[in-house]
């Protein structure tokens, strides 16, 4: 189905919409990180150490689904020790 050609204004609007969506995603990841930090100071300290205080990267990692749940979802389900084990395994694997 052919539509009208997209104009510069159309592309600019799409770019603005994308940037807005990305900003909302970053804000949601930041809120997840704050929630995890409050739930488990031990996990928060481990994450900050492993990610060299890059809170954007660690927040993104917390939100990324692996298997049946993301690390943040595991924390919410009370499975903090599982997430700590994942981080420790990743840290030990990084130096092999």
Coordinates of C-alpha atoms in Angstrom, one line a residue:
X1 CA 0.0 0.0 0.0
X2 CA 1.6 3.2 -1.2
X3 CA 1.2 6.3 0.9
X4 CA 2.3 9.8 0.3
X5 CA 6.0 10.5 0.5
X6 CA 7.3 11.4 3.9
X7 CA 8.4 14.9 4.3
X8 CA 11.2 16.4 6.4
X9 CA 8.6 17.5 8.9
X10 CA 7.3 13.9 9.1
X11 CA 10.8 12.6 9.8
X12 CA 11.4 15.3 12.3
X13 CA 8.2 14.4 14.2
X14 CA 9.1 10.7 14.2
X15 CA 12.5 11.5 15.6
X16 CA 11.0 13.6 18.3
X17 CA 8.6 10.8 19.2
X18 CA 11.5 8.3 19.3
X19 CA 13.5 10.6 21.6
X20 CA 10.6 11.1 23.9
X21 CA 10.0 7.3 24.1
X22 CA 13.7 6.8 24.8
X23 CA 13.6 9.3 27.6
X24 CA 10.6 7.6 29.1
X25 CA 12.4 4.3 29.0
X26 CA 15.5 5.7 30.7
X27 CA 13.3 7.2 33.4
X28 CA 11.5 3.9 34.0
X29 CA 14.9 2.1 34.2
X30 CA 16.0 4.7 36.7
X31 CA 12.9 4.1 38.9
X32 CA 13.5 0.4 38.7
X33 CA 17.1 0.9 39.9
X34 CA 15.9 3.1 42.8
X35 CA 13.4 0.4 43.8
X36 CA 16.1 -2.3 43.7
X37 CA 18.5 -0.1 45.6
X38 CA 15.9 0.3 48.4
X39 CA 15.0 -3.4 48.5
X40 CA 18.5 -4.7 48.7
X41 CA 21.4 -2.5 49.7
X42 CA 23.7 -5.5 49.4
X43 CA 22.7 -6.1 45.8
X44 CA 22.9 -2.3 45.1
X45 CA 26.5 -2.1 46.4
X46 CA 27.5 -5.2 44.3
X47 CA 25.9 -3.7 41.2
X48 CA 27.6 -0.3 41.6
X49 CA 31.0 -2.0 42.1
X50 CA 30.6 -4.4 39.1
X51 CA 29.3 -1.6 36.8
X52 CA 31.9 0.9 38.1
X53 CA 29.1 3.2 39.2
X54 CA 27.5 3.4 35.7
X55 CA 23.9 3.5 36.9
X56 CA 22.5 3.8 33.4
X57 CA 24.1 0.5 32.4
X58 CA 23.2 -1.3 35.6
X59 CA 19.6 -0.1 35.4
X60 CA 19.3 -1.3 31.8
X61 CA 20.7 -4.7 32.9
X62 CA 18.2 -4.9 35.8
X63 CA 15.3 -4.5 33.3
X64 CA 16.5 -6.9 30.6
X65 CA 14.6 -10.1 30.6
X66 CA 16.6 -13.3 30.8
X67 CA 14.6 -16.5 30.8
X68 CA 11.4 -16.3 32.8
X69 CA 12.2 -12.9 34.4
X70 CA 14.5 -9.8 34.5
X71 CA 16.8 -9.4 37.5
X72 CA 14.5 -6.6 38.7
X73 CA 11.5 -9.0 38.5
X74 CA 13.5 -11.6 40.5
X75 CA 14.2 -9.0 43.2
X76 CA 10.5 -8.1 43.3
X77 CA 9.7 -11.8 43.8
X78 CA 12.1 -12.0 46.7
X79 CA 14.8 -13.8 44.8
X80 CA 17.6 -11.3 45.5
X81 CA 20.2 -14.1 46.3
X82 CA 19.6 -15.4 42.7
X83 CA 20.4 -12.0 41.3
X84 CA 23.5 -11.6 43.5
X85 CA 24.7 -15.0 42.3
X86 CA 24.2 -13.9 38.6
X87 CA 26.3 -10.8 39.2
X88 CA 29.0 -12.7 41.0
X89 CA 29.1 -15.3 38.3
X90 CA 29.4 -12.6 35.6
X91 CA 32.1 -10.9 37.6
X92 CA 34.1 -14.1 37.9
X93 CA 33.6 -15.0 34.3
X94 CA 34.8 -11.6 33.1
X95 CA 38.3 -12.3 34.5
X96 CA 38.8 -15.9 33.2

